[in-house]
Structures are given as C-alpha cells and as structure tokens.
C-alpha cells in the first residue's frame, strides 16, 4: 500500500518518466521508416516496361510540394494535388521552385523517350521527378505514382519505395466503348465511366451514340432525332439524349484526363431510331415504329435518296464541330438489310463526308468491303477475313475481337447480366491472348490498338456497368499498354488482387472470378 506522502513523492517522478517516454516515442516516430512497398514489388496495372529498385523511400508528408516545369502542366499538377489530398488529407503546395521534398513534373524534349506518351519516374528519399515529352505522358506517370501511393501500408504515413520506372505504351490507341443507345446513361454516369478508365492509362472513349433503339445526340438541323428517336430505349424506358452542351461537357471532362472521345453514328444499318424520326429517310416515305427489342440487322437508310446524304452531311458536320479528336466512327456493322452493292456505295459516300470535315473514319470491320481510304481504320470485331482484307489494302486495325473483348459477354453460364453469342469470357480468357498472334499474319505495326466495348442491351445501371467491366477491363489495360513480353498471368493475378482492394474502397462493384 502506498501512503499519501509516498504518493506525493511519486507524482513528480511519474511526470518525468512520462515526459521521457513522450520524447522517446515522438523522436522514434520521426526516425522509424514508414511502411512502404518496395518499387519492384508494387502491384502496378498495366505493368510498366522497366522498374529499377533503389534504396529507401520517399515520404509524402506535410512538407511535400508539387513543382512543374511548364504552365501547361498546371492542370495535371492540380490533379495530383487532389489525388494526394483525397488519400492522405495532406494539401501539397504547388510552386515553380525546385527544393527538397518536391514532386517535380517535367516536360522534357528528350530523344531518349521512345514515344510521346512515354514517361520516367525517378524516386529518391528527397524528390520524385516525373518526366515525359508530353503532358499526357506526365499524366500517365501520375497515374503510376497514385498506384504506388495506394500501396502504402497504413493510413497514418505515406511513402513510396525509391527507384526508377521507365515506361511507354505498346499501342497508341487504348480504348473502351460505351453503348449509350440501347440504354441511355447520363452525363454523370459517363463521367463515372471515364473515372474508371483513367487509372489504367486508357486514352480513348468511344460513344455509340445511335442505334435502332435510340438516337442520343442533339443535331440542331434535325431536331426530331432526339425528340422522337431519343425518347425510348431497350425495354421501353424513357431513353434520353445529350444536348450538344452535354456532349461538350463529356468531351472536356475526358480531355482533362487525356482521353479522346470518339463519336459513333452507326449506319446504314442500326438506324431505326433515325428512320422513326423522319419519314423522308425511308425509301417508302413512311416512318418506322420506335423499337425497344434487342434484334439486330433489320434497318437500313435509303441509300439511293439524295436526302440521306444531306442528312449524313449535317450530322457529321455538327458532331465534328464539337469533337476535337481526329476520329469519327461511322459504324457499318451488321447491315443485313442493305444489299452488298448498295452498302459499298454507301460506305464510299460516307467516307467522303467524314474526310470533308477533316476526320479520320473508323468503321466496324465490314467497311473494308468498300474501297476505303488508306487512313480509314477497320475495327476488327468478328471477321478475320475482313481483318485480313483491311490489312491487305494497307489499312490499320483497331482490335476488339468479340470472343475476347466484348464486356457484355457473360463471365460464365450463371452470370445474370449480358449475352453469350460470342461465348463466355472469364478473366483468364480476357487476359490470355495477344493481338499480334490472334489473326495469322497480322502484326503489331498493322494494329493501332485495342478497344473493349460494352454493349448495353442488358445493362441498365452504373452497378451493372461496373460488374461487367471489372475486373476484365484491367486485363485489356495490360494488353493495350504493356509490352507483350511483360504479360504474365500469375503476376497479373497477384497485382489484380491488390487493385481489387482499391476498387473495394471506391465502392466499385466487380465480378469475383474463381480464377483469382
Ligand atoms: C454485335 S459488335 C453488335 C452490336 C450488339 C452486340 C451485342 C457490333 C459491331 N454489332 O450491335 O450490341 O453484338 O453483343
């Protein structure tokens, strides 16, 4: 038992002991290295070209500032500051002066970079430098840095392992397509989709803006298109459309993330929504009924009528005027209701209109049946014969083989959403194939890149989108960006497990693949 007088003696001693303990603990804290993942063990998707591990780590703390070499990097600098803030609560200052504890963003016109989107990240205990010949490359480097930061092991201190990453994309075009026609998705839903593409270095978003079930973009010179043709969707819901202002908002949001929007008006088939909106587009001058089913191949523009080409000219002109990217997608698939000779004539005429508005045409692989210009891109989705036909003419291909890349295909026989006409696509099916040996004699230099389409006959909500897209989208990210020799299914699976935890935190739904 301690009596009162003993207690009074012990009190100051206890205070001294506690203050020592405090000093010891707080000194210890600043000296203890924060938990971090070594650079060579980071779970990056898509896998970079080269990772050289260094010694130590860079700690992201309240002293860190972001420095950029060029005013044009102000937006990406802000983007990084916000990304750090949302993860750590820190508010890095942005300045133009080099010092210690900086993350420095540098535009460098260095011949050592193999492509415009290539970038390097150098991480030491004092600084991080991200450099690239282009803003886009710096942005992709930032995406890598954010993935590294997400690898910090606790929520108190933030650090990334030291070393160097040298990286560049395998293909220039890395895209995904969203079908906003079969079911309409709002501007905010499309922005969310863009947010899902951004971390994985995708740089194109193809919007399928018209089909039998819905016309989704305002054309001022043909207002009935959206009034009538935009008024419904698969299943008979109320549909919707983007005003040109809405579309510009999507384009700008994507551009801030170095993603180029590719608009598609599908024709001459897949045109019932337009045919229901204007009598004169029909050969018999009678408007069709609106369509809310999921059949394909029954509609066609009237290819012999001059008004058809006046209409297409107006549509391509208005959309091109608000599309900064170089591509215009003119569809051309499944035109079973158009005779082949008419189809060929039609595609040739449309191509002239597209080039009149200074756009490069992309068409589904059937367009190679026409005498297409050498810069027209054929999107290979179904026919190897068409793919070979296009390359024989010297045209480039965009790879979207349905049995590997259609994200509307079910994962397996019990997947509730989706279709199965091209087969089930499990995660390993999505990953374990390569564009350069998929069709005999077609090689990388004939391929501009890859695009993963999401058709939406059965997809109605944001959660539906997420479930069908993840985790397959990460397989496509790696096929599009990473060098072929870096592909490695076992490694991908372990990196993917890490990325899925991140999707959990973001509340993004995904399919739990038994292959993982
Ligand atoms: C084929 S792919 C289509 C689309 C459908 C899709 C469903 C292509 C060029 N045409 O019209 O939505 O299958 O998977």
XYZ file of C-alpha atoms and ligand atoms in Angstrom:
530
model
C 0.000 0.000 0.000
C 1.300 3.445 -0.860
C 0.539 6.077 1.733
C -0.288 9.681 0.929
C 3.213 11.053 1.436
C 4.730 8.365 -0.824
C 2.200 9.230 -3.492
C 3.288 12.879 -3.417
C 6.903 11.862 -3.953
C 5.993 9.531 -6.799
C 3.956 12.132 -8.674
C 6.891 14.253 -9.996
C 8.832 11.073 -10.789
C 5.943 9.810 -12.808
C 5.742 13.086 -14.704
C 9.459 12.913 -15.519
C 9.075 9.331 -16.675
C 6.078 10.194 -18.845
C 7.838 13.134 -20.478
C 10.832 10.930 -21.275
C 8.505 8.394 -22.744
C 6.818 11.077 -24.831
C 10.122 12.441 -26.183
C 11.318 8.926 -26.881
C 8.161 7.917 -28.689
C 7.901 11.095 -30.758
C 11.613 11.020 -31.758
C 11.250 7.379 -32.516
C 8.269 8.097 -34.694
C 10.092 10.524 -36.973
C 13.000 8.114 -37.308
C 11.067 4.918 -37.847
C 10.692 4.398 -41.572
C 7.068 4.496 -42.626
C 5.728 1.274 -44.043
C 6.163 1.189 -47.792
C 6.226 -1.295 -50.633
C 9.492 -1.749 -52.500
C 9.262 -0.437 -56.021
C 9.911 -3.820 -57.579
C 7.069 -5.325 -55.540
C 4.442 -2.703 -56.391
C 1.186 -4.060 -57.853
C 1.050 -1.859 -60.936
C -1.535 -2.400 -63.682
C -0.743 -2.081 -66.526
C 2.752 -3.489 -65.912
C 5.456 -0.938 -66.816
C 8.378 -1.584 -69.152
C 11.181 -1.316 -66.605
C 11.380 -0.996 -62.818
C 14.738 -0.464 -61.093
C 14.550 -0.627 -57.350
C 16.573 1.893 -55.322
C 17.373 2.290 -51.637
C 14.957 3.764 -49.175
C 11.752 5.609 -49.784
C 10.164 8.998 -50.398
C 7.744 10.066 -47.717
C 4.716 12.099 -48.730
C 4.170 14.369 -45.715
C 3.083 17.941 -44.970
C 6.360 19.322 -46.335
C 5.869 17.979 -49.833
C 5.181 20.409 -52.650
C 4.464 19.844 -56.339
C 6.647 21.715 -58.806
C 6.019 21.844 -62.533
C 8.342 22.834 -65.353
C 5.691 24.349 -67.534
C 2.425 26.250 -67.169
C 0.721 23.728 -69.389
C 1.147 21.247 -66.535
C -0.987 23.321 -64.145
C -3.972 21.043 -64.610
C -2.092 17.791 -64.075
C -0.351 19.342 -61.074
C -3.763 20.146 -59.574
C -4.978 16.675 -60.403
C -2.055 15.162 -58.469
C -2.546 17.528 -55.526
C -6.196 16.486 -55.291
C -5.333 12.798 -55.597
C -2.818 13.116 -52.741
C -5.311 15.071 -50.679
C -8.121 12.584 -51.112
C -5.847 9.750 -50.000
C -3.839 11.392 -47.210
C -5.647 14.547 -46.167
C -2.418 16.465 -46.910
C -2.578 19.609 -49.050
C 0.650 19.808 -51.064
C 1.614 23.298 -52.155
C 2.091 23.869 -55.853
C 5.024 26.028 -56.904
C 7.591 26.555 -59.621
C 10.692 26.342 -57.433
C 12.782 23.222 -57.054
C 13.665 22.328 -53.474
C 13.770 19.358 -51.172
C 10.651 17.267 -50.730
C 9.213 18.030 -54.111
C 7.301 16.015 -56.609
C 8.531 17.574 -59.791
C 6.621 17.339 -63.082
C 8.829 17.922 -66.103
C 8.158 18.240 -69.820
C 11.359 17.037 -71.443
C 12.071 17.038 -75.126
C 14.416 14.131 -74.829
C 15.140 11.778 -77.709
C 15.560 9.018 -75.143
C 11.780 8.799 -74.838
C 10.529 6.177 -77.241
C 7.082 7.685 -77.746
C 5.064 10.794 -76.916
C 3.249 9.017 -74.088
C 6.429 7.536 -72.587
C 7.401 8.710 -69.111
C 10.008 8.201 -66.424
C 9.570 8.372 -62.642
C 12.659 8.783 -60.501
C 12.128 8.411 -56.775
C 14.798 9.250 -54.200
C 14.467 9.976 -50.492
C 14.470 13.705 -51.330
C 12.442 14.083 -54.516
C 10.227 12.459 -57.059
C 10.558 13.502 -60.670
C 8.055 12.532 -63.358
C 9.169 13.448 -66.857
C 7.805 12.920 -70.350
C 7.854 14.646 -73.720
C 4.071 15.257 -73.418
C 1.502 16.363 -70.865
C -0.294 13.062 -71.477
C 2.872 11.145 -70.575
C 3.255 13.144 -67.351
C -0.400 12.358 -66.589
C 0.173 8.623 -67.116
C 3.238 8.871 -64.865
C 0.993 10.473 -62.240
C -1.397 7.524 -62.535
C 1.533 5.222 -61.786
C 2.562 7.350 -58.808
C -1.001 7.265 -57.461
C -0.997 3.459 -57.698
C 2.304 3.447 -55.775
C 0.843 5.733 -53.143
C -2.137 3.414 -52.807
C 0.420 0.758 -51.931
C 1.282 2.484 -48.648
C 0.513 0.025 -45.918
C -1.082 2.160 -43.251
C -3.292 5.188 -43.118
C -1.021 7.328 -40.956
C 2.094 7.800 -43.058
C 2.516 7.731 -46.801
C 5.619 6.616 -48.617
C 6.732 5.077 -51.884
C 9.795 2.917 -52.437
C 12.796 4.543 -54.125
C 13.968 3.683 -57.618
C 13.138 4.377 -61.209
C 10.377 3.380 -63.625
C 10.756 3.749 -67.377
C 7.544 3.166 -69.232
C 5.838 3.554 -72.593
C 2.698 2.162 -74.197
C 2.710 -0.771 -76.594
C -0.224 0.643 -78.600
C -1.194 4.262 -79.281
C -4.924 3.602 -79.074
C -6.229 2.125 -75.831
C -9.963 2.469 -75.618
C -13.294 1.355 -74.348
C -16.688 1.755 -75.974
C -19.878 2.538 -74.101
C -23.187 1.888 -75.855
C -25.435 4.746 -74.696
C -28.078 3.889 -77.275
C -29.530 0.555 -76.131
C -29.774 2.049 -72.657
C -29.156 5.703 -72.085
C -26.591 6.805 -69.490
C -26.495 10.348 -68.107
C -23.563 12.766 -68.327
C -22.660 11.915 -64.722
C -22.729 8.198 -65.446
C -20.434 8.706 -68.433
C -18.089 10.810 -66.274
C -18.017 7.986 -63.753
C -17.108 5.612 -66.580
C -14.272 7.955 -67.567
C -13.092 7.910 -63.932
C -12.959 4.112 -64.090
C -10.808 4.171 -67.254
C -8.386 6.852 -66.070
C -6.184 4.942 -63.577
C -5.377 2.295 -66.159
C -3.985 4.601 -68.874
C -6.823 4.282 -71.371
C -6.812 7.191 -73.802
C -9.965 6.787 -75.941
C -13.662 6.604 -75.090
C -15.869 5.556 -77.999
C -19.514 6.545 -77.516
C -22.011 4.507 -79.532
C -24.455 7.398 -79.945
C -27.088 5.916 -82.237
C -28.702 2.577 -82.916
C -32.111 1.088 -83.633
C -33.319 1.757 -80.102
C -32.169 5.339 -79.575
C -30.609 8.474 -81.047
C -28.635 10.126 -78.252
C -27.040 13.319 -79.555
C -28.752 16.611 -80.371
C -28.491 17.537 -84.058
C -29.767 21.103 -84.346
C -30.674 20.844 -88.030
C -32.687 17.628 -87.472
C -34.417 18.144 -84.094
C -36.824 15.186 -84.328
C -33.896 12.788 -83.991
C -33.703 13.319 -80.261
C -37.348 14.291 -79.740
C -38.624 11.068 -81.309
C -35.569 8.851 -81.743
C -34.214 9.622 -78.273
C -37.495 9.028 -76.469
C -37.088 5.380 -75.571
C -34.604 2.525 -75.114
C -34.439 -1.262 -74.813
C -37.338 -2.426 -72.666
C -39.372 0.727 -73.351
C -37.828 3.024 -70.723
C -37.782 6.746 -71.309
C -34.394 6.938 -73.017
C -32.720 10.341 -73.191
C -30.091 12.220 -75.145
C -27.163 14.602 -74.783
C -27.578 18.206 -75.822
C -24.534 19.464 -77.678
C -23.581 21.268 -74.451
C -23.799 17.971 -72.533
C -21.614 16.298 -75.127
C -19.048 19.102 -74.922
C -19.019 18.646 -71.141
C -18.224 14.939 -71.561
C -15.539 15.696 -74.160
C -13.912 18.289 -71.870
C -14.048 16.017 -68.799
C -12.421 13.227 -70.806
C -9.801 15.580 -72.293
C -8.750 16.693 -68.811
C -7.888 13.040 -68.246
C -6.117 12.700 -71.615
C -8.967 10.622 -73.004
C -10.216 11.406 -76.524
C -13.913 10.908 -77.256
C -14.708 9.036 -80.482
C -18.354 9.615 -81.504
C -20.149 6.893 -83.448
C -23.204 7.251 -85.661
C -23.910 3.720 -86.813
C -25.117 3.405 -90.451
C -26.543 2.303 -92.862
C -27.953 -0.433 -90.573
C -28.754 0.077 -86.860
C -30.691 3.186 -87.893
C -34.268 2.564 -86.820
C -34.316 5.467 -84.334
C -33.498 7.910 -87.176
C -35.910 6.187 -89.565
C -38.687 6.540 -86.975
C -37.917 10.251 -86.582
C -38.047 11.353 -90.258
C -40.311 9.949 -92.966
C -38.006 11.146 -95.787
C -35.130 8.915 -94.684
C -37.220 5.855 -95.574
C -37.433 4.515 -99.139
C -41.233 4.334 -98.840
C -41.534 7.738 -97.133
C -43.158 6.144 -94.108
C -41.613 6.498 -90.666
C -40.917 3.204 -88.902
C -42.169 2.409 -85.392
C -39.809 3.018 -82.477
C -38.046 -0.185 -81.479
C -37.313 -1.408 -77.947
C -36.257 -5.022 -78.541
C -32.730 -6.400 -78.998
C -32.726 -7.855 -82.501
C -30.122 -6.540 -84.951
C -29.793 -6.257 -88.727
C -33.312 -5.205 -89.769
C -32.984 -1.469 -90.539
C -31.299 0.458 -93.342
C -31.006 4.012 -94.585
C -32.366 4.515 -98.101
C -29.044 4.518 -99.939
C -30.328 5.889 -103.271
C -32.002 9.024 -101.897
C -30.004 12.280 -102.042
C -31.653 13.412 -98.768
C -29.880 10.554 -96.987
C -26.501 12.131 -97.798
C -27.717 15.655 -96.970
C -28.777 14.237 -93.595
C -25.458 12.478 -93.010
C -23.545 15.598 -94.023
C -25.428 17.649 -91.420
C -24.933 15.032 -88.725
C -21.205 14.592 -89.384
C -20.710 18.374 -89.656
C -22.458 19.163 -86.349
C -20.790 16.376 -84.403
C -17.344 17.031 -85.908
C -17.582 20.689 -84.914
C -17.775 19.713 -81.231
C -15.323 16.805 -81.402
C -11.667 17.808 -81.061
C -10.366 14.251 -81.594
C -9.398 13.126 -85.061
C -11.723 10.129 -85.374
C -15.346 9.853 -86.476
C -16.833 6.357 -86.214
C -19.385 5.660 -88.947
C -20.465 2.185 -87.791
C -21.180 -0.021 -90.798
C -21.794 -3.308 -88.935
C -24.477 -5.918 -89.456
C -26.110 -4.127 -92.383
C -28.103 -7.227 -93.285
C -30.984 -5.142 -94.632
C -28.740 -3.382 -97.161
C -27.638 -5.123 -100.362
C -23.890 -5.525 -100.633
C -23.530 -3.331 -103.737
C -25.563 -0.593 -102.012
C -23.530 -0.999 -98.833
C -20.280 -0.463 -100.731
C -21.623 2.635 -102.490
C -22.949 3.967 -99.204
C -19.710 3.484 -97.236
C -17.723 5.162 -100.003
C -20.005 8.215 -99.888
C -19.979 8.433 -96.090
C -16.220 8.250 -96.054
C -16.034 11.294 -98.347
C -18.305 13.220 -95.983
C -16.189 12.243 -92.979
C -12.994 13.416 -94.652
C -14.698 16.643 -95.802
C -14.970 17.502 -92.092
C -11.313 16.615 -91.521
C -11.954 13.466 -89.570
C -10.425 10.036 -89.970
C -13.083 7.364 -90.329
C -13.301 4.270 -88.168
C -15.795 1.598 -89.193
C -16.629 -1.915 -87.968
C -14.614 -4.476 -89.948
C -17.227 -4.890 -92.727
C -16.346 -1.423 -94.070
C -13.263 -2.940 -95.705
C -15.667 -4.328 -98.349
C -15.819 -0.772 -99.740
C -12.888 0.938 -101.449
C -11.839 2.662 -98.257
C -9.124 5.340 -97.998
C -5.775 4.224 -96.721
C -6.164 6.064 -93.401
C -9.577 4.569 -92.567
C -9.371 2.265 -89.554
C -11.250 -1.046 -89.526
C -12.413 -2.111 -86.081
C -11.951 -5.872 -86.036
C -14.812 -7.363 -84.042
C -15.931 -10.529 -85.813
C -14.465 -11.437 -89.166
C -10.825 -12.489 -89.600
C -11.454 -12.357 -93.314
C -12.373 -8.679 -93.054
C -9.365 -8.029 -90.824
C -7.064 -9.582 -93.422
C -8.902 -7.762 -96.212
C -8.296 -4.444 -94.494
C -4.574 -5.038 -93.909
C -4.170 -6.296 -97.488
C -5.390 -2.861 -98.578
C -2.890 -1.228 -96.239
C -5.483 -0.191 -93.660
C -4.851 -0.325 -89.934
C -6.925 -2.286 -87.463
C -8.413 -1.485 -84.096
C -8.699 -4.766 -82.191
C -11.972 -5.671 -80.446
C -12.448 -9.397 -81.115
C -15.858 -10.197 -79.631
C -14.907 -13.580 -78.147
C -12.089 -11.966 -76.148
C -13.048 -8.342 -75.590
C -16.822 -7.884 -75.537
C -17.535 -6.908 -71.966
C -21.249 -7.571 -72.485
C -20.451 -11.286 -72.775
C -21.288 -13.270 -69.641
C -18.391 -14.482 -67.492
C -19.927 -17.934 -67.218
C -23.246 -19.755 -67.525
C -24.647 -18.302 -64.309
C -23.837 -14.631 -64.907
C -27.192 -12.845 -64.712
C -26.393 -9.914 -66.999
C -25.025 -9.998 -70.506
C -25.275 -12.008 -73.697
C -23.398 -15.108 -74.787
C -23.404 -15.173 -78.579
C -19.591 -14.796 -78.702
C -19.046 -17.198 -75.791
C -18.367 -16.761 -72.089
C -15.391 -14.540 -71.269
C -13.808 -15.456 -67.934
C -10.994 -13.308 -66.591
C -8.280 -15.631 -67.940
C -9.923 -15.630 -71.397
C -9.829 -11.839 -71.330
C -6.126 -11.830 -70.399
C -4.524 -14.796 -72.118
C -4.399 -13.815 -75.777
C -2.324 -11.426 -77.782
C -3.292 -9.126 -80.674
C -0.115 -9.901 -82.604
C -0.730 -13.631 -82.950
C -4.510 -13.644 -82.906
C -5.031 -13.475 -86.673
C -2.430 -15.146 -88.835
C -0.013 -12.719 -90.497
C -1.307 -9.665 -88.663
C 1.418 -7.945 -86.690
C 1.698 -5.051 -84.205
C 2.528 -2.433 -86.822
C -0.819 -3.074 -88.541
C -2.716 -2.503 -85.302
C -3.368 0.971 -83.877
C -4.540 -0.545 -80.637
C -7.319 -2.218 -78.723
C -10.813 -1.279 -77.602
C -13.064 -3.068 -75.136
C -16.737 -2.479 -75.996
C -19.615 -2.566 -73.551
C -22.884 -3.097 -75.430
C -25.824 -2.378 -73.190
C -28.844 -4.405 -74.286
C -28.880 -5.971 -70.788
C -27.035 -3.248 -68.881
C -29.165 -0.598 -67.178
C -27.389 0.876 -64.179
C -23.956 2.091 -63.107
C -23.602 -1.042 -60.961
C -24.424 -3.218 -63.999
C -21.682 -1.419 -65.929
C -19.130 -1.893 -63.136
C -19.936 -5.574 -62.723
C -19.451 -6.405 -66.396
C -16.377 -4.216 -66.810
C -14.395 -5.239 -63.717
C -12.083 -6.991 -63.489
C -11.839 -7.638 -67.253
C -11.018 -4.016 -68.043
C -7.684 -4.371 -66.226
C -6.750 -7.298 -68.464
C -7.408 -5.109 -71.510
C -5.438 -2.238 -69.970
C -2.444 -4.529 -69.771
C -2.919 -5.894 -73.310
C -3.081 -2.343 -74.650
C -0.280 -0.724 -72.663
C 2.221 -3.358 -71.502
C 4.848 -4.840 -73.765
C 3.955 -8.365 -74.927
C 6.911 -9.889 -73.066
C 5.678 -8.348 -69.785
C 2.434 -10.268 -69.910
C 2.288 -12.839 -67.173
C -0.953 -14.380 -65.924
C 0.345 -15.373 -62.460
C 1.863 -11.935 -61.883
C -1.258 -10.243 -63.196
C -3.454 -12.186 -60.775
C -1.474 -11.101 -57.746
C -1.325 -7.469 -58.878
C -5.036 -7.594 -59.648
C -5.868 -8.759 -56.105
C -4.252 -5.595 -54.844
C -6.125 -3.411 -57.355
C -9.427 -5.037 -56.391
C -8.916 -3.922 -52.788
C -8.679 -0.411 -54.139
C -11.934 -0.892 -56.058
C -13.490 -2.092 -52.777
C -12.508 1.177 -51.123
C -14.029 3.104 -54.006
C -17.198 1.019 -53.720
C -16.860 -0.189 -57.314
C -18.666 -3.470 -57.967
C -16.816 -6.279 -59.714
C -17.196 -9.942 -60.589
C -15.473 -12.259 -58.110
C -13.676 -14.503 -60.534
C -12.935 -18.073 -59.374
C -9.774 -17.820 -61.469
C -8.222 -15.452 -58.932
C -22.946 -7.067 -82.126
S -20.437 -5.599 -82.475
C -23.149 -5.749 -82.466
C -23.954 -4.895 -81.593
C -24.565 -5.653 -80.452
C -23.550 -6.619 -79.901
C -24.033 -7.363 -78.699
C -21.194 -4.940 -83.497
C -20.382 -4.180 -84.384
N -22.511 -5.135 -83.509
O -24.946 -4.239 -82.334
O -24.957 -4.756 -79.484
O -23.200 -7.537 -80.905
O -23.024 -8.131 -78.162
